[in-house]
mmCIF file of C-alpha atoms in Angstrom:
data_model
loop_
_atom_site.group_PDB
_atom_site.id
_atom_site.type_symbol
_atom_site.label_atom_id
_atom_site.label_comp_id
_atom_site.label_asym_id
_atom_site.label_seq_id
_atom_site.Cartn_x
_atom_site.Cartn_y
_atom_site.Cartn_z
ATOM 1 C CA UNK A 95 -38.054 -6.399 -107.266
ATOM 2 C CA UNK A 96 -40.190 -6.595 -110.389
ATOM 3 C CA UNK A 97 -43.531 -4.835 -110.010
ATOM 4 C CA UNK A 98 -45.367 -1.608 -109.212
ATOM 5 C CA UNK A 99 -45.431 0.573 -106.084
ATOM 6 C CA UNK A 100 -47.842 3.357 -105.162
ATOM 7 C CA UNK A 101 -48.129 5.555 -102.084
ATOM 8 C CA UNK A 102 -51.064 7.910 -101.569
ATOM 9 C CA UNK A 103 -52.145 10.408 -98.943
ATOM 10 C CA UNK A 104 -55.880 11.079 -98.843
ATOM 11 C CA UNK A 105 -56.743 12.006 -102.449
ATOM 12 C CA UNK A 106 -53.158 12.613 -103.565
ATOM 13 C CA UNK A 107 -50.715 10.146 -105.110
ATOM 14 C CA UNK A 108 -47.312 11.001 -103.660
ATOM 15 C CA UNK A 109 -45.305 8.198 -105.282
ATOM 16 C CA UNK A 110 -46.005 5.886 -108.218
ATOM 17 C CA UNK A 111 -43.527 3.806 -110.160
ATOM 18 C CA UNK A 112 -43.223 0.452 -111.943
ATOM 19 C CA UNK A 113 -40.032 -1.568 -112.234
ATOM 20 C CA UNK A 114 -39.296 -4.313 -114.746
ATOM 21 C CA UNK A 115 -41.298 -6.508 -117.064
ATOM 22 C CA UNK A 116 -44.925 -7.464 -117.493
ATOM 23 C CA UNK A 117 -43.744 -10.259 -119.771
ATOM 24 C CA UNK A 118 -40.218 -11.668 -119.457
ATOM 25 C CA UNK A 119 -40.431 -13.271 -122.907
ATOM 26 C CA UNK A 120 -41.508 -10.257 -124.947
ATOM 27 C CA UNK A 121 -39.796 -7.766 -122.590
ATOM 28 C CA UNK A 122 -42.997 -5.709 -122.420
ATOM 29 C CA UNK A 123 -42.590 -3.244 -119.555
ATOM 30 C CA UNK A 124 -44.920 -2.790 -116.615
ATOM 31 C CA UNK A 125 -46.944 0.418 -116.333
ATOM 32 C CA UNK A 126 -49.590 1.802 -113.978
ATOM 33 C CA UNK A 127 -52.328 -0.010 -115.912
ATOM 34 C CA UNK A 128 -50.677 -3.447 -115.839
ATOM 35 C CA UNK A 129 -53.045 -6.062 -114.429
ATOM 36 C CA UNK A 130 -51.851 -8.241 -111.528
ATOM 37 C CA UNK A 131 -53.310 -11.272 -109.789
ATOM 38 C CA UNK A 132 -54.087 -9.959 -106.289
ATOM 39 C CA UNK A 133 -54.150 -13.423 -104.697
ATOM 40 C CA UNK A 134 -55.375 -13.124 -101.087
ATOM 41 C CA UNK A 135 -55.810 -9.347 -101.349
ATOM 42 C CA UNK A 136 -58.998 -10.516 -103.095
ATOM 43 C CA UNK A 137 -60.444 -11.252 -99.652
ATOM 44 C CA UNK A 138 -61.235 -7.571 -98.990
ATOM 45 C CA UNK A 139 -63.494 -7.559 -102.065
ATOM 46 C CA UNK A 140 -65.187 -10.794 -101.010
ATOM 47 C CA UNK A 141 -65.769 -9.308 -97.566
ATOM 48 C CA UNK A 142 -67.146 -6.110 -99.119
ATOM 49 C CA UNK A 143 -69.642 -8.158 -101.161
ATOM 50 C CA UNK A 144 -70.853 -9.842 -97.960
ATOM 51 C CA UNK A 145 -71.184 -6.465 -96.222
ATOM 52 C CA UNK A 146 -73.196 -5.065 -99.134
ATOM 53 C CA UNK A 147 -75.549 -8.057 -99.004
ATOM 54 C CA UNK A 148 -75.849 -7.658 -95.237
ATOM 55 C CA UNK A 149 -76.906 -4.018 -95.597
ATOM 56 C CA UNK A 150 -79.471 -5.053 -98.207
ATOM 57 C CA UNK A 151 -80.959 -7.638 -95.865
ATOM 58 C CA UNK A 152 -79.986 -10.578 -98.066
ATOM 59 C CA UNK A 153 -77.996 -12.229 -95.279
ATOM 60 C CA UNK A 154 -76.844 -11.754 -91.700
ATOM 61 C CA UNK A 155 -73.396 -12.294 -90.250
ATOM 62 C CA UNK A 156 -74.985 -14.669 -87.725
ATOM 63 C CA UNK A 157 -76.475 -16.894 -90.464
ATOM 64 C CA UNK A 158 -75.161 -20.443 -90.517
ATOM 65 C CA UNK A 159 -73.533 -21.891 -93.623
ATOM 66 C CA UNK A 160 -76.456 -24.319 -93.948
ATOM 67 C CA UNK A 161 -78.853 -21.467 -94.693
ATOM 68 C CA UNK A 162 -77.174 -21.119 -98.091
ATOM 69 C CA UNK A 163 -75.474 -24.508 -98.459
ATOM 70 C CA UNK A 164 -77.991 -26.866 -96.779
ATOM 71 C CA UNK A 165 -75.958 -30.060 -97.133
ATOM 72 C CA UNK A 166 -72.651 -28.593 -95.947
ATOM 73 C CA UNK A 167 -71.182 -31.212 -93.581
ATOM 74 C CA UNK A 168 -69.905 -28.868 -90.840
ATOM 75 C CA UNK A 169 -72.319 -27.204 -88.408
ATOM 76 C CA UNK A 170 -72.459 -24.239 -86.017
ATOM 77 C CA UNK A 171 -70.317 -22.123 -88.348
ATOM 78 C CA UNK A 172 -71.576 -18.637 -89.177
ATOM 79 C CA UNK A 173 -70.823 -16.206 -91.970
ATOM 80 C CA UNK A 174 -68.926 -14.105 -89.429
ATOM 81 C CA UNK A 175 -66.738 -17.107 -88.624
ATOM 82 C CA UNK A 176 -65.912 -17.393 -92.323
ATOM 83 C CA UNK A 177 -65.142 -13.676 -92.610
ATOM 84 C CA UNK A 178 -62.837 -13.666 -89.584
ATOM 85 C CA UNK A 179 -61.011 -16.998 -90.089
ATOM 86 C CA UNK A 180 -62.527 -18.430 -86.909
ATOM 87 C CA UNK A 181 -64.459 -21.316 -88.502
ATOM 88 C CA UNK A 182 -61.923 -24.072 -87.933
ATOM 89 C CA UNK A 183 -62.662 -25.483 -91.391
ATOM 90 C CA UNK A 184 -60.037 -27.780 -92.949
ATOM 91 C CA UNK A 185 -57.875 -26.511 -95.809
ATOM 92 C CA UNK A 186 -59.476 -27.278 -99.162
ATOM 93 C CA UNK A 187 -56.110 -27.045 -100.935
ATOM 94 C CA UNK A 188 -54.772 -30.003 -98.972
ATOM 95 C CA UNK A 189 -57.952 -31.937 -99.761
ATOM 96 C CA UNK A 190 -57.652 -31.269 -103.492
ATOM 97 C CA UNK A 191 -53.950 -32.087 -103.482
ATOM 98 C CA UNK A 192 -54.708 -35.461 -101.924
ATOM 99 C CA UNK A 193 -57.884 -36.508 -103.758
ATOM 100 C CA UNK A 194 -58.617 -34.358 -106.810
ATOM 101 C CA UNK A 195 -58.211 -35.498 -110.430
ATOM 102 C CA UNK A 196 -55.529 -33.033 -111.514
ATOM 103 C CA UNK A 197 -56.579 -33.214 -115.182
ATOM 104 C CA UNK A 198 -59.796 -31.322 -114.338
ATOM 105 C CA UNK A 199 -60.488 -27.773 -113.190
ATOM 106 C CA UNK A 200 -61.883 -27.709 -109.650
ATOM 107 C CA UNK A 201 -64.680 -25.276 -108.725
ATOM 108 C CA UNK A 202 -66.126 -24.054 -105.445
ATOM 109 C CA UNK A 203 -68.939 -26.585 -105.827
ATOM 110 C CA UNK A 204 -66.349 -29.326 -106.184
ATOM 111 C CA UNK A 205 -64.799 -28.239 -102.883
ATOM 112 C CA UNK A 206 -68.169 -28.696 -101.167
ATOM 113 C CA UNK A 207 -68.604 -32.146 -102.712
ATOM 114 C CA UNK A 208 -65.109 -33.137 -101.569
ATOM 115 C CA UNK A 209 -65.867 -32.054 -98.006
ATOM 116 C CA UNK A 210 -69.126 -34.028 -98.075
ATOM 117 C CA UNK A 211 -67.324 -37.111 -99.344
ATOM 118 C CA UNK A 212 -64.180 -37.144 -97.178
ATOM 119 C CA UNK A 213 -65.237 -35.075 -94.124
ATOM 120 C CA UNK A 214 -61.752 -34.180 -92.828
ATOM 121 C CA UNK A 215 -61.713 -33.123 -89.178
ATOM 122 C CA UNK A 216 -62.150 -29.483 -88.257
ATOM 123 C CA UNK A 217 -59.169 -27.677 -86.767
ATOM 124 C CA UNK A 218 -61.082 -26.325 -83.754
ATOM 125 C CA UNK A 219 -64.596 -25.409 -82.647
ATOM 126 C CA UNK A 220 -65.993 -22.212 -84.211
ATOM 127 C CA UNK A 221 -64.819 -18.956 -82.648
ATOM 128 C CA UNK A 222 -62.461 -20.638 -80.179
ATOM 129 C CA UNK A 223 -59.327 -19.851 -82.173
ATOM 130 C CA UNK A 224 -58.020 -17.981 -85.229
ATOM 131 C CA UNK A 225 -56.299 -19.636 -88.154
ATOM 132 C CA UNK A 226 -56.004 -18.030 -91.564
ATOM 133 C CA UNK A 227 -58.276 -20.048 -93.813
ATOM 134 C CA UNK A 228 -58.789 -19.966 -97.583
ATOM 135 C CA UNK A 229 -61.678 -22.427 -97.320
ATOM 136 C CA UNK A 230 -63.837 -19.884 -95.515
ATOM 137 C CA UNK A 231 -63.520 -17.310 -98.279
ATOM 138 C CA UNK A 232 -64.179 -19.902 -100.985
ATOM 139 C CA UNK A 233 -67.426 -20.693 -99.124
ATOM 140 C CA UNK A 234 -68.243 -16.975 -98.889
ATOM 141 C CA UNK A 235 -68.068 -16.838 -102.690
ATOM 142 C CA UNK A 236 -70.751 -19.552 -102.852
ATOM 143 C CA UNK A 237 -72.884 -17.706 -100.286
ATOM 144 C CA UNK A 238 -72.622 -14.468 -102.296
ATOM 145 C CA UNK A 239 -73.920 -16.325 -105.344
ATOM 146 C CA UNK A 240 -76.766 -17.982 -103.422
ATOM 147 C CA UNK A 241 -77.839 -14.724 -101.732
ATOM 148 C CA UNK A 242 -77.628 -12.538 -104.839
ATOM 149 C CA UNK A 243 -78.590 -14.846 -107.710
ATOM 150 C CA UNK A 244 -75.470 -13.684 -109.563
ATOM 151 C CA UNK A 245 -72.117 -15.303 -110.075
ATOM 152 C CA UNK A 246 -69.313 -14.113 -107.818
ATOM 153 C CA UNK A 247 -67.764 -12.340 -110.807
ATOM 154 C CA UNK A 248 -71.035 -10.665 -111.811
ATOM 155 C CA UNK A 249 -71.782 -9.458 -108.295
ATOM 156 C CA UNK A 250 -68.373 -7.868 -107.806
ATOM 157 C CA UNK A 251 -68.509 -6.284 -111.265
ATOM 158 C CA UNK A 252 -72.005 -4.807 -110.832
ATOM 159 C CA UNK A 253 -71.722 -3.723 -107.190
ATOM 160 C CA UNK A 254 -68.057 -2.804 -106.703
ATOM 161 C CA UNK A 255 -65.963 -2.477 -109.853
ATOM 162 C CA UNK A 256 -68.537 -0.742 -112.080
ATOM 163 C CA UNK A 257 -69.729 1.852 -109.496
ATOM 164 C CA UNK A 258 -66.127 2.719 -108.635
ATOM 165 C CA UNK A 259 -65.077 2.847 -112.310
ATOM 166 C CA UNK A 260 -62.423 0.197 -111.701
ATOM 167 C CA UNK A 261 -62.333 -0.476 -115.430
ATOM 168 C CA UNK A 262 -59.304 -2.777 -115.402
ATOM 169 C CA UNK A 263 -60.419 -4.944 -112.471
ATOM 170 C CA UNK A 264 -62.209 -8.265 -112.736
ATOM 171 C CA UNK A 265 -62.459 -11.800 -111.433
ATOM 172 C CA UNK A 266 -60.065 -13.462 -113.848
ATOM 173 C CA UNK A 267 -60.228 -17.247 -113.594
ATOM 174 C CA UNK A 268 -60.451 -18.190 -117.265
ATOM 175 C CA UNK A 269 -56.871 -17.768 -118.538
ATOM 176 C CA UNK A 270 -56.069 -21.457 -118.263
ATOM 177 C CA UNK A 271 -59.526 -22.954 -118.868
ATOM 178 C CA UNK A 272 -60.579 -20.868 -121.907
ATOM 179 C CA UNK A 273 -57.217 -19.259 -122.748
ATOM 180 C CA UNK A 274 -58.693 -15.760 -122.385
ATOM 181 C CA UNK A 275 -55.812 -13.283 -122.531
ATOM 182 C CA UNK A 276 -56.010 -9.787 -121.041
ATOM 183 C CA UNK A 277 -54.189 -6.839 -122.582
ATOM 184 C CA UNK A 278 -51.317 -5.447 -120.515
ATOM 185 C CA UNK A 279 -51.305 -8.455 -118.215
ATOM 186 C CA UNK A 280 -48.491 -8.816 -115.686
ATOM 187 C CA UNK A 281 -47.569 -12.482 -115.920
ATOM 188 C CA UNK A 282 -46.313 -13.967 -112.671
ATOM 189 C CA UNK A 283 -42.880 -15.588 -112.767
ATOM 190 C CA UNK A 284 -40.889 -17.860 -110.477
ATOM 191 C CA UNK A 285 -37.104 -17.619 -110.265
ATOM 192 C CA UNK A 286 -35.231 -20.704 -111.474
ATOM 193 C CA UNK A 287 -31.522 -21.431 -111.813
ATOM 194 C CA UNK A 288 -31.710 -20.583 -115.530
ATOM 195 C CA UNK A 289 -33.844 -17.455 -115.118
ATOM 196 C CA UNK A 290 -37.578 -16.856 -114.646
ATOM 197 C CA UNK A 291 -40.354 -19.257 -115.648
ATOM 198 C CA UNK A 292 -44.153 -19.313 -115.564
ATOM 199 C CA UNK A 293 -45.462 -21.676 -112.846
ATOM 200 C CA UNK A 294 -47.617 -23.506 -115.406
ATOM 201 C CA UNK A 295 -44.447 -25.016 -116.874
ATOM 202 C CA UNK A 296 -43.088 -26.255 -113.524
ATOM 203 C CA UNK A 297 -44.024 -29.635 -112.060
ATOM 204 C CA UNK A 298 -44.223 -28.433 -108.453
ATOM 205 C CA UNK A 299 -46.752 -25.715 -109.324
ATOM 206 C CA UNK A 300 -49.395 -27.622 -111.297
ATOM 207 C CA UNK A 301 -52.035 -26.591 -108.754
ATOM 208 C CA UNK A 302 -52.124 -23.139 -110.383
ATOM 209 C CA UNK A 303 -53.871 -24.878 -113.281
ATOM 210 C CA UNK A 304 -56.441 -27.140 -111.605
ATOM 211 C CA UNK A 305 -57.294 -24.554 -108.918
ATOM 212 C CA UNK A 306 -57.593 -21.695 -111.410
ATOM 213 C CA UNK A 307 -61.410 -21.528 -111.385
ATOM 214 C CA UNK A 308 -61.866 -21.322 -107.588
ATOM 215 C CA UNK A 309 -63.080 -17.902 -106.417
ATOM 216 C CA UNK A 310 -63.459 -15.930 -103.203
ATOM 217 C CA UNK A 311 -60.056 -16.437 -101.642
ATOM 218 C CA UNK A 312 -58.293 -15.166 -104.782
ATOM 219 C CA UNK A 313 -58.666 -14.455 -108.540
ATOM 220 C CA UNK A 314 -59.502 -10.739 -108.416
ATOM 221 C CA UNK A 315 -57.034 -9.092 -110.791
ATOM 222 C CA UNK A 316 -56.422 -5.358 -110.741
ATOM 223 C CA UNK A 317 -54.048 -2.455 -111.377
ATOM 224 C CA UNK A 318 -52.484 -0.030 -108.967
ATOM 225 C CA UNK A 319 -54.517 2.856 -110.414
ATOM 226 C CA UNK A 320 -57.768 0.926 -109.925
ATOM 227 C CA UNK A 321 -56.704 0.051 -106.382
ATOM 228 C CA UNK A 322 -56.367 3.775 -105.676
ATOM 229 C CA UNK A 323 -60.059 4.137 -106.615
ATOM 230 C CA UNK A 324 -60.856 1.267 -104.247
ATOM 231 C CA UNK A 325 -58.850 3.003 -101.530
ATOM 232 C CA UNK A 326 -60.726 6.275 -102.028
ATOM 233 C CA UNK A 327 -64.048 4.409 -101.909
ATOM 234 C CA UNK A 328 -63.147 2.908 -98.534
ATOM 235 C CA UNK A 329 -62.124 6.322 -97.249
ATOM 236 C CA UNK A 330 -65.332 7.935 -98.493
ATOM 237 C CA UNK A 331 -67.767 5.144 -97.556
ATOM 238 C CA UNK A 332 -69.011 5.025 -101.139
ATOM 239 C CA UNK A 333 -70.267 1.437 -101.100
ATOM 240 C CA UNK A 334 -71.522 0.871 -97.548
ATOM 241 C CA UNK A 335 -72.227 2.838 -94.385
ATOM 242 C CA UNK A 336 -69.359 4.021 -92.207
ATOM 243 C CA UNK A 337 -70.662 1.954 -89.291
ATOM 244 C CA UNK A 338 -70.590 -1.188 -91.436
ATOM 245 C CA UNK A 339 -67.070 -0.439 -92.604
ATOM 246 C CA UNK A 340 -65.945 0.232 -89.037
ATOM 247 C CA UNK A 341 -66.937 -3.362 -88.220
ATOM 248 C CA UNK A 342 -64.685 -4.598 -91.007
ATOM 249 C CA UNK A 343 -61.762 -2.624 -89.602
ATOM 250 C CA UNK A 344 -62.274 -3.876 -86.030
ATOM 251 C CA UNK A 345 -60.414 -6.875 -84.673
ATOM 252 C CA UNK A 346 -62.764 -9.810 -84.087
ATOM 253 C CA UNK A 347 -63.028 -11.158 -80.542
ATOM 254 C CA UNK A 348 -62.894 -14.881 -79.892
ATOM 255 C CA UNK A 349 -65.142 -16.687 -77.424
ATOM 256 C CA UNK A 350 -62.503 -16.262 -74.695
ATOM 257 C CA UNK A 351 -62.350 -12.501 -75.303
ATOM 258 C CA UNK A 352 -58.977 -12.558 -77.039
ATOM 259 C CA UNK A 353 -58.633 -10.381 -80.137
ATOM 260 C CA UNK A 354 -57.809 -12.146 -83.397
ATOM 261 C CA UNK A 355 -56.212 -9.098 -85.060
ATOM 262 C CA UNK A 356 -58.411 -9.675 -88.108
ATOM 263 C CA UNK A 357 -61.643 -7.960 -89.136
ATOM 264 C CA UNK A 358 -63.583 -8.609 -92.339
ATOM 265 C CA UNK A 359 -60.995 -9.155 -95.076
ATOM 266 C CA UNK A 360 -58.275 -7.138 -93.316
ATOM 267 C CA UNK A 361 -55.642 -7.706 -90.668
ATOM 268 C CA UNK A 362 -55.828 -4.991 -88.006
ATOM 269 C CA UNK A 363 -53.251 -3.312 -85.797
ATOM 270 C CA UNK A 364 -53.228 -0.312 -83.482
ATOM 271 C CA UNK A 365 -55.809 1.316 -81.212
ATOM 272 C CA UNK A 366 -56.742 4.731 -79.905
ATOM 273 C CA UNK A 367 -53.203 5.348 -78.670
ATOM 274 C CA UNK A 368 -51.330 4.005 -81.712
ATOM 275 C CA UNK A 369 -51.707 4.501 -85.446
ATOM 276 C CA UNK A 370 -54.514 2.235 -86.657
ATOM 277 C CA UNK A 371 -53.408 0.043 -89.537
ATOM 278 C CA UNK A 372 -55.314 -2.363 -91.764
ATOM 279 C CA UNK A 373 -53.499 -4.486 -94.295
ATOM 280 C CA UNK A 374 -53.482 -7.662 -96.313
ATOM 281 C CA UNK A 375 -50.908 -9.523 -98.314
ATOM 282 C CA UNK A 376 -51.382 -11.946 -101.161
ATOM 283 C CA UNK A 377 -49.255 -14.775 -102.438
ATOM 284 C CA UNK A 378 -49.729 -17.113 -105.389
ATOM 285 C CA UNK A 379 -47.068 -18.690 -107.610
ATOM 286 C CA UNK A 380 -45.509 -15.762 -109.471
ATOM 287 C CA UNK A 381 -47.132 -13.014 -107.368
ATOM 288 C CA UNK A 382 -46.703 -11.215 -104.065
ATOM 289 C CA UNK A 383 -49.044 -8.332 -103.269
ATOM 290 C CA UNK A 384 -49.521 -6.016 -100.298
ATOM 291 C CA UNK A 385 -52.087 -3.319 -99.511
ATOM 292 C CA UNK A 386 -51.627 -1.304 -96.307
ATOM 293 C CA UNK A 387 -53.757 1.571 -95.011
ATOM 294 C CA UNK A 388 -52.856 3.946 -92.192
ATOM 295 C CA UNK A 389 -56.395 4.857 -91.166
ATOM 296 C CA UNK A 390 -55.729 7.886 -88.948
ATOM 297 C CA UNK A 391 -53.414 9.646 -91.398
ATOM 298 C CA UNK A 392 -55.204 8.566 -94.573
ATOM 299 C CA UNK A 393 -52.065 7.102 -96.128
ATOM 300 C CA UNK A 394 -51.911 3.966 -98.254
ATOM 301 C CA UNK A 395 -49.126 1.742 -99.580
ATOM 302 C CA UNK A 396 -49.796 -0.584 -102.533
ATOM 303 C CA UNK A 397 -47.170 -3.072 -103.735
ATOM 304 C CA UNK A 398 -47.751 -5.470 -106.628
ATOM 305 C CA UNK A 399 -44.974 -7.894 -107.578
ATOM 306 C CA UNK A 400 -45.032 -10.392 -110.432
ATOM 307 C CA UNK A 401 -41.738 -12.111 -109.624
ATOM 308 C CA UNK A 402 -42.585 -13.280 -106.087
ATOM 309 C CA UNK A 403 -40.406 -10.595 -104.502
ATOM 310 C CA UNK A 404 -39.505 -12.298 -101.188
ATOM 311 C CA UNK A 405 -39.127 -9.164 -99.040
ATOM 312 C CA UNK A 406 -42.504 -7.580 -99.768
ATOM 313 C CA UNK A 407 -43.483 -7.398 -96.076
ATOM 314 C CA UNK A 408 -40.192 -5.675 -95.265
ATOM 315 C CA UNK A 409 -40.670 -3.267 -98.185
ATOM 316 C CA UNK A 410 -44.217 -2.422 -97.036
ATOM 317 C CA UNK A 411 -42.965 -1.811 -93.496
ATOM 318 C CA UNK A 412 -40.147 0.445 -94.692
ATOM 319 C CA UNK A 413 -42.499 2.477 -96.898
ATOM 320 C CA UNK A 414 -45.003 2.810 -94.039
ATOM 321 C CA UNK A 415 -42.248 4.109 -91.757
ATOM 322 C CA UNK A 416 -41.187 6.626 -94.393
ATOM 323 C CA UNK A 417 -44.710 8.003 -94.847
ATOM 324 C CA UNK A 418 -45.113 8.124 -91.050
ATOM 325 C CA UNK A 419 -41.751 9.954 -90.763
ATOM 326 C CA UNK A 420 -40.675 7.201 -88.378
#
């Protein structure tokens, strides 16, 4: 394991430690302010942005995609479908892999144009099934921009990161396009037979370059100390009402009444009889991340790995059992 681990209980940090390198070349060590790519753990911030806009009356969960993207080629899909992975939209990554000019950086707008041009079939009718879907959260990023008049990065900075004093957190999708380098950055590495290498240098991982500018489903970068502030904000309802947040933590029901085990940006487990848990993992070449919250006991586990630690789900489960004394 190469990365950082933090466990908190309510307002108290009970364990915090970093292991290994932020940079395998320079041998710079990780610390509690090292900045990691959160990958799909970004989705909880995207969902929060949508919830903030909903409370402000800028959008409704029942709004169709076409309200904000009028020429989007798939119909009868709502914002709630996007939030809960029940849209049935095709995977944009597969579309880009097949058709995109890999010498160019793709954007969210490019994804829309590709869908309009090729119109791959949907996976299922909206709200009839659940399938984890990065396309939905990339479209939510576009909707946030349309509803707010700000870029995705600007909206998250002004309405989440700045109010919570998450000073080391940002949407970071410029490292490869403009070569912007952040101080104390935890570079993500992939294990090779000769050691560890950055994915940019490996043929099978070139998509980390041409997909680097896409937002919504990933690209929020943060530190474990900033994520503690985020955790406290969720506990204290600092950004939105408790009733709104409760919706995010509630498993969505499909048309047939079956629960999807996913709310708004979080997987959900447990009920009134069992410990309620919300969690999300993230994976991108060089990174594995995991954020888990035990809602009833106010305990949180944060794991950030920059060497694709393969047993991160097992580690999160073991830590959760320890803090539950189970």
